[in-house]
Amino acid sequence: MTTAKIPTTVPRQSATFDDYTLSEIRRAAATGLYDIRGAGSKRKLPNFDDLLFLGASISRYPLEGYREKCGTDVVLGTRFAKKPIELKTPVTIAGMSFGSLSAQAKEALGRGASAMGTSTTTGDGGMTPEERGHSDKLVYQLLPSRYGMNPDDLRMADAIEVVVGQGAKPGGGGMLLGQKISERVAEMRTLPQGIDQRSACRHPDWTGPDDLEVKILELREITDWEKPIYVKIGATRPYYDTSLAVKSGADVVVLDGMQGGTAATQEVFIEHVGIPLLAAIRPAVQALQDLGMHRKVQLIVSGGIRNGADVAKALALGADAVAIGTAALVALGDNDPQWAEEYAALGSEAGAYDDWHEGRDPAGITTQDPELAKRLDPVAAGRRLRNYLAVLTLEAQTIARACGKSHLHNLEPEDLVATTIESAAMARVPLAGTGWIPGQGGF
Amino acid sequence: MPTVDLSVTSLRELNQALHEQSDPGNDRHWIVKNPKGQHALAAGVDAELDIDIEGHVGYYCAGMNKQAKITVHGNAGVGVAENMMSGVVHVKGDASQSAGATGRGGLLIIDGNASARCGISMKGIDIVVKGDIGHMSAFMGQAGRLVVFGDAGEALGDSLYEARIYVRGAVTSLGADCVEKPMEDKHREELAALIDAAGATGEVDIGEFRRYGSARSLYNFKVDNVSAY
């Protein structure tokens, strides 16, 4: 008599306690420290891929893709500044500090952006001569830490960006761990070399919108009202924050979604605080429209912009320009497969490397190690960034022409539909094939 | 001696004029009348001027000052001499919050009291307060010296880096990583020089001051310090 084999179920992994979650529990139990990393949110979020353009057909008239003009220029700071910034493409480079990035990387960003007629932005560490020298248009950030802040650099800047928050960590301050506080970085930040630098989450001399208005007045007075003044916010309550930034006197509002990168922040902060860019743009635009300031106070959006379609979609939703950070670093050479073996040696892999705070970046970008930093040729990397910016611009133009627009700013929400209910609700455009915009006008 | 009456001249006109005084041949002594609490007065000056403001001022008076000696004959609002680079700013009355915030150089003298966050994130400025200071003063102070003739409020020197603090009166509490340190001769000499620079030699007994600085125990993150963060 044979015994029948009893069937068994295959081992079942938990969807709740997946491999990543288990590894993080083990890591936390072993170290007692929260996980710190660079880059932005890595979780799947509603994003621009959920939107589609309605190209021209019988009811709309397209423009010839290779012949008819489609403008890309944008002027930022037209509200109060005597010297607004004129950009040839609406794709700017987001704020990233010398300290978090090598001097070569900052130079490459300046070279690439300048070649395309757009701007770069300093970060939480002050302005370096290399950066100023290689950036035709440089935005100088005023952050809570005020590292390196001085009136001479303020006057040398082409615009000033008051940083209230950023998408990766709205409500959080900066962080640069000791490994990256080299002698030069320490000197620029007035800190001892090698210590962990933690910069404040709040500005030291203003606390609310009424104070911010006075702070902006001071910055205008110091710079004789020449410079456009941006206010950068992390996306959380974009309608109210945009309204308050406008009330405070901003020329430009910079809105950063949770996909926006950071040099170093707690993983829990990156993934659980803030909202996706897709959900943030329309409330911000609504705030500008309600105040009668749309296109008068310009809106720059950032956080996960990857290609010209993203650029076109952001502009169609009402932004005046976009900013890129992570994508710009990738264009320079970040996470490049040519360093695969070295990423593996660091316990990571090309495409996933995010321990930017450790300063051991094989690509020589997020490091202060002189030997690693030498790997990045700023001229060649700047050329790659220029190429990438050109492609973003050309792709956005391609879509705009297909929609019959002679300027990227003529794109509008009516050119878009959504493929998911969530994205339809967030972007306030109809679900494809329907006239339904969830959340608008009841059910 | 140029005299600017802010009841007839605008803030913009005043600051523009002050910004155009880099030529040493210009008049060095300026008098500003009727400030009436206006903000950003004499902000961004970069010249060896002697500016007397006859009355109370609002926020950010003498902000980012370089070289100038600016005297406020009254009280000062939030952020007086914020991010000062060099020069001297003297408030004859009291100062509001964040006096000398992030200052990188120069000397700020406050004859009266200073409110909360005096010297917050200071980066090299020297501050002498002849009265008391409020809570969270010298928070994250990186460099420079803070001298207080009176008392200090709660959480003095919280998360302090390398700024040095001297207080003559009572300290309500010290912030995280701020500790009292022994007064040695070199510290008494440093303190005496600061008091002298503030024109207050003989007003106080240096022997009555106590010194506070960073314990430097939070400079690199350690899990065992987590309750202090």
Tab-separated table of N, CA, C and O in Angstrom, chain A residues 340-433:
chain	number	residue	atom	x	y	z
A	340	ALA	N	29.551	49.557	-11.891
A	340	ALA	CA	28.751	48.486	-11.280
A	340	ALA	C	29.505	47.731	-10.187
A	340	ALA	O	28.962	47.452	-9.111
A	341	GLU	N	30.741	47.384	-10.471
A	341	GLU	CA	31.494	46.603	-9.482
A	341	GLU	C	31.700	47.395	-8.191
A	341	GLU	O	31.628	46.840	-7.091
A	342	GLU	N	31.938	48.660	-8.343
A	342	GLU	CA	32.171	49.473	-7.136
A	342	GLU	C	30.880	49.701	-6.357
A	342	GLU	O	30.888	49.747	-5.132
A	343	TYR	N	29.773	49.849	-7.083
A	343	TYR	CA	28.496	49.946	-6.367
A	343	TYR	C	28.235	48.663	-5.592
A	343	TYR	O	27.768	48.683	-4.446
A	344	ALA	N	28.540	47.535	-6.224
A	344	ALA	CA	28.338	46.245	-5.555
A	344	ALA	C	29.205	46.143	-4.299
A	344	ALA	O	28.766	45.646	-3.251
A	345	ALA	N	30.421	46.649	-4.398
A	345	ALA	CA	31.311	46.608	-3.238
A	345	ALA	C	30.783	47.446	-2.083
A	345	ALA	O	31.097	47.200	-0.913
A	346	LEU	N	29.959	48.431	-2.431
A	346	LEU	CA	29.348	49.284	-1.400
A	346	LEU	C	28.011	48.715	-0.924
A	346	LEU	O	27.268	49.375	-0.179
A	347	GLY	N	27.670	47.534	-1.411
A	347	GLY	CA	26.413	46.908	-1.000
A	347	GLY	C	25.220	47.438	-1.756
A	347	GLY	O	24.072	47.307	-1.299
A	348	SER	N	25.462	48.032	-2.916
A	348	SER	CA	24.359	48.589	-3.693
A	348	SER	C	24.502	48.133	-5.141
A	348	SER	O	25.187	47.152	-5.436
A	349	GLU	N	23.865	48.829	-6.028
A	349	GLU	CA	24.006	48.521	-7.446
A	349	GLU	C	23.710	49.773	-8.260
A	349	GLU	O	23.044	50.711	-7.764
A	350	ALA	N	24.214	49.769	-9.488
A	350	ALA	CA	23.979	50.919	-10.354
A	350	ALA	C	22.480	51.101	-10.552
A	350	ALA	O	21.762	50.155	-10.861
A	351	GLY	N	22.023	52.308	-10.356
A	351	GLY	CA	20.593	52.584	-10.477
A	351	GLY	C	19.903	52.655	-9.136
A	351	GLY	O	18.832	53.253	-9.017
A	352	ALA	N	20.509	52.038	-8.123
A	352	ALA	CA	19.893	52.037	-6.793
A	352	ALA	C	20.757	52.735	-5.752
A	352	ALA	O	20.322	52.940	-4.625
A	353	TYR	N	21.976	53.116	-6.146
A	353	TYR	CA	22.897	53.692	-5.156
A	353	TYR	C	22.358	55.022	-4.634
A	353	TYR	O	22.117	55.961	-5.410
A	354	ASP	N	22.149	55.084	-3.334
A	354	ASP	CA	21.609	56.317	-2.750
A	354	ASP	C	22.310	56.718	-1.448
A	354	ASP	O	21.820	57.606	-0.741
A	355	ASP	N	23.419	56.069	-1.136
A	355	ASP	CA	24.136	56.459	0.087
A	355	ASP	C	25.040	57.661	-0.192
A	355	ASP	O	26.259	57.632	0.058
A	356	TRP	N	24.419	58.678	-0.720
A	356	TRP	CA	25.167	59.868	-1.131
A	356	TRP	C	25.843	60.559	0.056
A	356	TRP	O	26.850	61.240	-0.090
A	357	HIS	N	25.255	60.379	1.241
A	357	HIS	CA	25.778	61.050	2.429
A	357	HIS	C	27.125	60.478	2.872
A	357	HIS	O	27.833	61.110	3.648
A	358	GLU	N	27.452	59.270	2.415
A	358	GLU	CA	28.672	58.633	2.886
A	358	GLU	C	29.921	59.148	2.168
A	358	GLU	O	31.040	58.882	2.599
A	359	GLY	N	29.709	59.843	1.069
A	359	GLY	CA	30.846	60.464	0.390
A	359	GLY	C	31.724	59.501	-0.381
A	359	GLY	O	32.872	59.819	-0.690
A	360	ARG	N	31.217	58.307	-0.677
A	360	ARG	CA	32.046	57.315	-1.372
A	360	ARG	C	31.552	57.050	-2.796
A	360	ARG	O	31.730	55.959	-3.335
A	361	ASP	N	30.902	57.993	-3.388
A	361	ASP	CA	30.282	57.843	-4.699
A	361	ASP	C	31.320	57.472	-5.766
A	361	ASP	O	32.208	58.277	-6.078
A	362	PRO	N	31.222	56.281	-6.333
A	362	PRO	CA	32.200	55.888	-7.360
A	362	PRO	C	32.210	56.825	-8.559
A	362	PRO	O	33.232	56.959	-9.232
A	363	ALA	N	31.083	57.472	-8.829
A	363	ALA	CA	31.000	58.367	-9.982
A	363	ALA	C	31.645	59.724	-9.713
A	363	ALA	O	31.736	60.560	-10.611
A	364	GLY	N	32.060	59.966	-8.468
A	364	GLY	CA	32.757	61.215	-8.143
A	364	GLY	C	31.855	62.426	-8.070
A	364	GLY	O	32.329	63.563	-8.168
A	365	ILE	N	30.574	62.219	-7.886
A	365	ILE	CA	29.625	63.339	-7.897
A	365	ILE	C	29.217	63.741	-6.478
A	365	ILE	O	29.386	64.897	-6.081
A	366	THR	N	28.696	62.785	-5.697
A	366	THR	CA	28.244	63.113	-4.341
A	366	THR	C	29.359	62.777	-3.350
A	366	THR	O	29.195	61.963	-2.446
A	367	THR	N	30.463	63.413	-3.503
A	367	THR	CA	31.629	63.098	-2.666
A	367	THR	C	32.505	64.324	-2.469
A	367	THR	O	32.446	65.264	-3.260
A	368	GLN	N	33.291	64.289	-1.417
A	368	GLN	CA	34.350	65.285	-1.224
A	368	GLN	C	35.722	64.609	-1.240
A	368	GLN	O	36.734	65.246	-0.932
A	369	ASP	N	35.749	63.318	-1.566
A	369	ASP	CA	37.022	62.600	-1.678
A	369	ASP	C	37.712	63.058	-2.961
A	369	ASP	O	37.189	62.854	-4.064
A	370	PRO	N	38.889	63.672	-2.843
A	370	PRO	CA	39.521	64.233	-4.051
A	370	PRO	C	39.804	63.192	-5.123
A	370	PRO	O	39.721	63.488	-6.319
A	371	GLU	N	40.149	61.969	-4.714
A	371	GLU	CA	40.445	60.943	-5.709
A	371	GLU	C	39.189	60.530	-6.463
A	371	GLU	O	39.219	60.344	-7.683
A	372	LEU	N	38.103	60.365	-5.740
A	372	LEU	CA	36.844	60.020	-6.412
A	372	LEU	C	36.350	61.197	-7.262
A	372	LEU	O	35.887	61.013	-8.391
A	373	ALA	N	36.445	62.387	-6.707
A	373	ALA	CA	35.933	63.570	-7.419
A	373	ALA	C	36.656	63.770	-8.749
A	373	ALA	O	36.070	64.264	-9.720
A	374	LYS	N	37.927	63.361	-8.806
A	374	LYS	CA	38.705	63.529	-10.037
A	374	LYS	C	38.145	62.700	-11.196
A	374	LYS	O	38.471	62.943	-12.353
A	375	ARG	N	37.349	61.671	-10.850
A	375	ARG	CA	36.803	60.817	-11.904
A	375	ARG	C	35.820	61.560	-12.806
A	375	ARG	O	35.544	61.122	-13.916
A	376	LEU	N	35.250	62.628	-12.289
A	376	LEU	CA	34.263	63.358	-13.087
A	376	LEU	C	34.949	64.482	-13.852
A	376	LEU	O	35.468	65.428	-13.249
A	377	ASP	N	34.918	64.383	-15.154
A	377	ASP	CA	35.436	65.455	-16.004
A	377	ASP	C	34.327	66.498	-16.150
A	377	ASP	O	33.303	66.225	-16.788
A	378	PRO	N	34.498	67.676	-15.585
A	378	PRO	CA	33.398	68.641	-15.597
A	378	PRO	C	33.011	69.113	-16.995
A	378	PRO	O	31.848	69.467	-17.224
A	379	VAL	N	33.976	69.097	-17.910
A	379	VAL	CA	33.657	69.530	-19.279
A	379	VAL	C	32.785	68.484	-19.966
A	379	VAL	O	31.728	68.794	-20.535
A	380	ALA	N	33.213	67.213	-19.887
A	380	ALA	CA	32.442	66.150	-20.531
A	380	ALA	C	31.086	65.975	-19.855
A	380	ALA	O	30.056	65.785	-20.523
A	381	ALA	N	31.083	66.048	-18.525
A	381	ALA	CA	29.814	65.888	-17.801
A	381	ALA	C	28.877	67.051	-18.097
A	381	ALA	O	27.657	66.869	-18.242
A	382	GLY	N	29.446	68.252	-18.200
A	382	GLY	CA	28.634	69.411	-18.555
A	382	GLY	C	28.023	69.261	-19.940
A	382	GLY	O	26.875	69.639	-20.177
A	383	ARG	N	28.798	68.654	-20.838
A	383	ARG	CA	28.283	68.418	-22.193
A	383	ARG	C	27.105	67.428	-22.150
A	383	ARG	O	26.105	67.607	-22.847
A	384	ARG	N	27.255	66.382	-21.326
A	384	ARG	CA	26.144	65.423	-21.213
A	384	ARG	C	24.894	66.095	-20.665
A	384	ARG	O	23.789	65.844	-21.139
A	385	LEU	N	25.068	66.962	-19.687
A	385	LEU	CA	23.905	67.666	-19.141
A	385	LEU	C	23.286	68.578	-20.193
A	385	LEU	O	22.061	68.659	-20.317
A	386	ARG	N	24.140	69.243	-20.944
A	386	ARG	CA	23.620	70.116	-22.012
A	386	ARG	C	22.793	69.291	-22.993
A	386	ARG	O	21.700	69.701	-23.404
A	387	ASN	N	23.324	68.142	-23.383
A	387	ASN	CA	22.587	67.278	-24.316
A	387	ASN	C	21.234	66.873	-23.733
A	387	ASN	O	20.211	66.899	-24.420
A	388	TYR	N	21.266	66.475	-22.485
A	388	TYR	CA	20.034	66.022	-21.830
A	388	TYR	C	19.005	67.157	-21.762
A	388	TYR	O	17.819	66.966	-22.068
A	389	LEU	N	19.464	68.342	-21.386
A	389	LEU	CA	18.550	69.491	-21.336
A	389	LEU	C	17.980	69.792	-22.723
A	389	LEU	O	16.797	70.157	-22.864
A	390	ALA	N	18.820	69.631	-23.739
A	390	ALA	CA	18.338	69.868	-25.106
A	390	ALA	C	17.248	68.864	-25.467
A	390	ALA	O	16.226	69.217	-26.078
A	391	VAL	N	17.444	67.600	-25.064
A	391	VAL	CA	16.437	66.582	-25.371
A	391	VAL	C	15.134	66.874	-24.633
A	391	VAL	O	14.043	66.769	-25.204
A	392	LEU	N	15.239	67.247	-23.365
A	392	LEU	CA	14.024	67.593	-22.621
A	392	LEU	C	13.240	68.685	-23.343
A	392	LEU	O	12.012	68.626	-23.474
A	393	THR	N	13.968	69.673	-23.801
A	393	THR	CA	13.333	70.812	-24.468
A	393	THR	C	12.700	70.380	-25.795
A	393	THR	O	11.547	70.731	-26.096
A	394	LEU	N	13.469	69.605	-26.575
A	394	LEU	CA	12.951	69.149	-27.875
A	394	LEU	C	11.723	68.253	-27.702
A	394	LEU	O	10.755	68.342	-28.464
A	395	GLU	N	11.780	67.387	-26.710
A	395	GLU	CA	10.630	66.495	-26.471
A	395	GLU	C	9.386	67.292	-26.077
A	395	GLU	O	8.277	67.015	-26.553
A	396	ALA	N	9.588	68.265	-25.208
A	396	ALA	CA	8.442	69.086	-24.796
A	396	ALA	C	7.885	69.853	-25.993
A	396	ALA	O	6.654	69.962	-26.162
A	397	GLN	N	8.780	70.359	-26.839
A	397	GLN	CA	8.322	71.063	-28.045
A	397	GLN	C	7.542	70.126	-28.967
A	397	GLN	O	6.540	70.527	-29.577
A	398	THR	N	8.023	68.900	-29.100
A	398	THR	CA	7.355	67.922	-29.967
A	398	THR	C	5.902	67.743	-29.545
A	398	THR	O	4.976	67.748	-30.377
A	399	ILE	N	5.719	67.606	-28.243
A	399	ILE	CA	4.351	67.418	-27.732
A	399	ILE	C	3.528	68.689	-27.918
A	399	ILE	O	2.368	68.641	-28.331
A	400	ALA	N	4.148	69.817	-27.622
A	400	ALA	CA	3.400	71.076	-27.739
A	400	ALA	C	2.945	71.314	-29.180
A	400	ALA	O	1.798	71.729	-29.424
A	401	ARG	N	3.821	71.039	-30.127
A	401	ARG	CA	3.438	71.236	-31.534
A	401	ARG	C	2.293	70.290	-31.905
A	401	ARG	O	1.365	70.671	-32.625
A	402	ALA	N	2.383	69.071	-31.406
A	402	ALA	CA	1.317	68.104	-31.706
A	402	ALA	C	-0.026	68.569	-31.159
A	402	ALA	O	-1.082	68.197	-31.664
A	403	CYS	N	0.055	69.361	-30.106
A	403	CYS	CA	-1.179	69.906	-29.521
A	403	CYS	C	-1.536	71.262	-30.127
A	403	CYS	O	-2.468	71.939	-29.661
A	404	GLY	N	-0.758	71.686	-31.126
A	404	GLY	CA	-1.067	72.927	-31.822
A	404	GLY	C	-0.615	74.177	-31.090
A	404	GLY	O	-1.208	75.250	-31.284
A	405	LYS	N	0.436	74.057	-30.283
A	405	LYS	CA	0.863	75.201	-29.468
A	405	LYS	C	2.157	75.805	-30.021
A	405	LYS	O	3.131	75.096	-30.254
A	406	SER	N	2.153	77.121	-30.133
A	406	SER	CA	3.341	77.790	-30.655
A	406	SER	C	4.306	78.192	-29.538
A	406	SER	O	5.346	78.795	-29.802
A	407	HIS	N	3.956	77.895	-28.321
A	407	HIS	CA	4.860	78.122	-27.185
A	407	HIS	C	4.520	77.084	-26.121
A	407	HIS	O	3.343	76.719	-25.968
A	408	LEU	N	5.537	76.639	-25.412
A	408	LEU	CA	5.274	75.634	-24.366
A	408	LEU	C	4.262	76.142	-23.351
A	408	LEU	O	3.482	75.364	-22.784
A	409	HIS	N	4.260	77.434	-23.123
A	409	HIS	CA	3.330	77.983	-22.133
A	409	HIS	C	1.890	78.018	-22.619
A	409	HIS	O	0.988	78.357	-21.846
A	410	ASN	N	1.684	77.696	-23.880
A	410	ASN	CA	0.293	77.633	-24.365
A	410	ASN	C	-0.347	76.277	-24.070
A	410	ASN	O	-1.544	76.106	-24.291
A	411	LEU	N	0.445	75.316	-23.625
A	411	LEU	CA	-0.142	74.055	-23.177
A	411	LEU	C	-1.084	74.337	-22.007
A	411	LEU	O	-0.849	75.252	-21.207
A	412	GLU	N	-2.126	73.540	-21.894
A	412	GLU	CA	-3.139	73.822	-20.874
A	412	GLU	C	-3.748	72.507	-20.386
A	412	GLU	O	-3.602	71.467	-21.034
A	413	PRO	N	-4.407	72.533	-19.259
A	413	PRO	CA	-4.986	71.304	-18.722
A	413	PRO	C	-5.932	70.614	-19.710
A	413	PRO	O	-6.057	69.390	-19.699
A	414	GLU	N	-6.573	71.403	-20.554
A	414	GLU	CA	-7.504	70.833	-21.526
A	414	GLU	C	-6.805	69.948	-22.552
A	414	GLU	O	-7.464	69.228	-23.310
A	415	ASP	N	-5.492	70.011	-22.597
A	415	ASP	CA	-4.735	69.125	-23.493
A	415	ASP	C	-4.496	67.750	-22.881
A	415	ASP	O	-3.897	66.894	-23.530
A	416	LEU	N	-4.890	67.557	-21.643
A	416	LEU	CA	-4.524	66.345	-20.916
A	416	LEU	C	-5.737	65.512	-20.517
A	416	LEU	O	-6.825	66.054	-20.260
A	417	VAL	N	-5.521	64.210	-20.433
A	417	VAL	CA	-6.458	63.297	-19.764
A	417	VAL	C	-5.610	62.381	-18.870
A	417	VAL	O	-4.390	62.325	-18.992
A	418	ALA	N	-6.324	61.671	-17.996
A	418	ALA	CA	-5.632	60.788	-17.056
A	418	ALA	C	-6.022	59.338	-17.315
A	418	ALA	O	-7.129	59.052	-17.789
A	419	THR	N	-5.103	58.445	-16.964
A	419	THR	CA	-5.378	57.020	-17.149
A	419	THR	C	-5.834	56.337	-15.867
A	419	THR	O	-6.194	55.167	-15.898
A	420	THR	N	-5.756	57.028	-14.751
A	420	THR	CA	-6.240	56.462	-13.493
A	420	THR	C	-7.144	57.478	-12.799
A	420	THR	O	-7.013	58.693	-13.018
A	421	ILE	N	-8.022	56.968	-11.971
A	421	ILE	CA	-8.916	57.864	-11.225
A	421	ILE	C	-8.107	58.760	-10.290
A	421	ILE	O	-8.385	59.958	-10.148
A	422	GLU	N	-7.083	58.153	-9.665
A	422	GLU	CA	-6.275	58.950	-8.726
A	422	GLU	C	-5.607	60.130	-9.435
A	422	GLU	O	-5.653	61.271	-8.959
A	423	SER	N	-4.988	59.843	-10.560
A	423	SER	CA	-4.281	60.932	-11.245
A	423	SER	C	-5.269	61.946	-11.827
A	423	SER	O	-4.970	63.141	-11.895
A	424	ALA	N	-6.439	61.476	-12.235
A	424	ALA	CA	-7.462	62.411	-12.725
A	424	ALA	C	-7.860	63.379	-11.617
A	424	ALA	O	-8.007	64.590	-11.841
A	425	ALA	N	-8.028	62.830	-10.414
A	425	ALA	CA	-8.413	63.694	-9.293
A	425	ALA	C	-7.294	64.656	-8.934
A	425	ALA	O	-7.528	65.844	-8.683
A	426	MET	N	-6.070	64.151	-8.906
A	426	MET	CA	-4.941	65.000	-8.494
A	426	MET	C	-4.624	66.080	-9.523
A	426	MET	O	-4.379	67.237	-9.166
A	427	ALA	N	-4.620	65.692	-10.795
A	427	ALA	CA	-4.269	66.655	-11.841
A	427	ALA	C	-5.478	67.478	-12.289
A	427	ALA	O	-5.339	68.431	-13.042
A	428	ARG	N	-6.649	67.072	-11.807
A	428	ARG	CA	-7.888	67.781	-12.163
A	428	ARG	C	-8.098	67.825	-13.672
A	428	ARG	O	-8.413	68.866	-14.258
A	429	VAL	N	-7.859	66.682	-14.294
A	429	VAL	CA	-8.156	66.512	-15.721
A	429	VAL	C	-9.045	65.281	-15.851
A	429	VAL	O	-9.053	64.412	-14.972
A	430	PRO	N	-9.798	65.134	-16.947
A	430	PRO	CA	-10.753	64.030	-17.032
A	430	PRO	C	-10.075	62.674	-17.151
A	430	PRO	O	-8.987	62.551	-17.721
A	431	LEU	N	-10.744	61.685	-16.618
A	431	LEU	CA	-10.334	60.314	-16.873
A	431	LEU	C	-10.478	60.082	-18.376
A	431	LEU	O	-11.487	60.456	-18.985
A	432	ALA	N	-9.471	59.470	-18.982
A	432	ALA	CA	-9.465	59.314	-20.439
A	432	ALA	C	-10.755	58.651	-20.926
A	432	ALA	O	-11.228	57.666	-20.339
A	433	GLY	N	-11.324	59.205	-21.965
A	433	GLY	CA	-12.539	58.643	-22.545
A	433	GLY	C	-13.805	59.058	-21.838
A	433	GLY	O	-14.901	58.639	-22.225
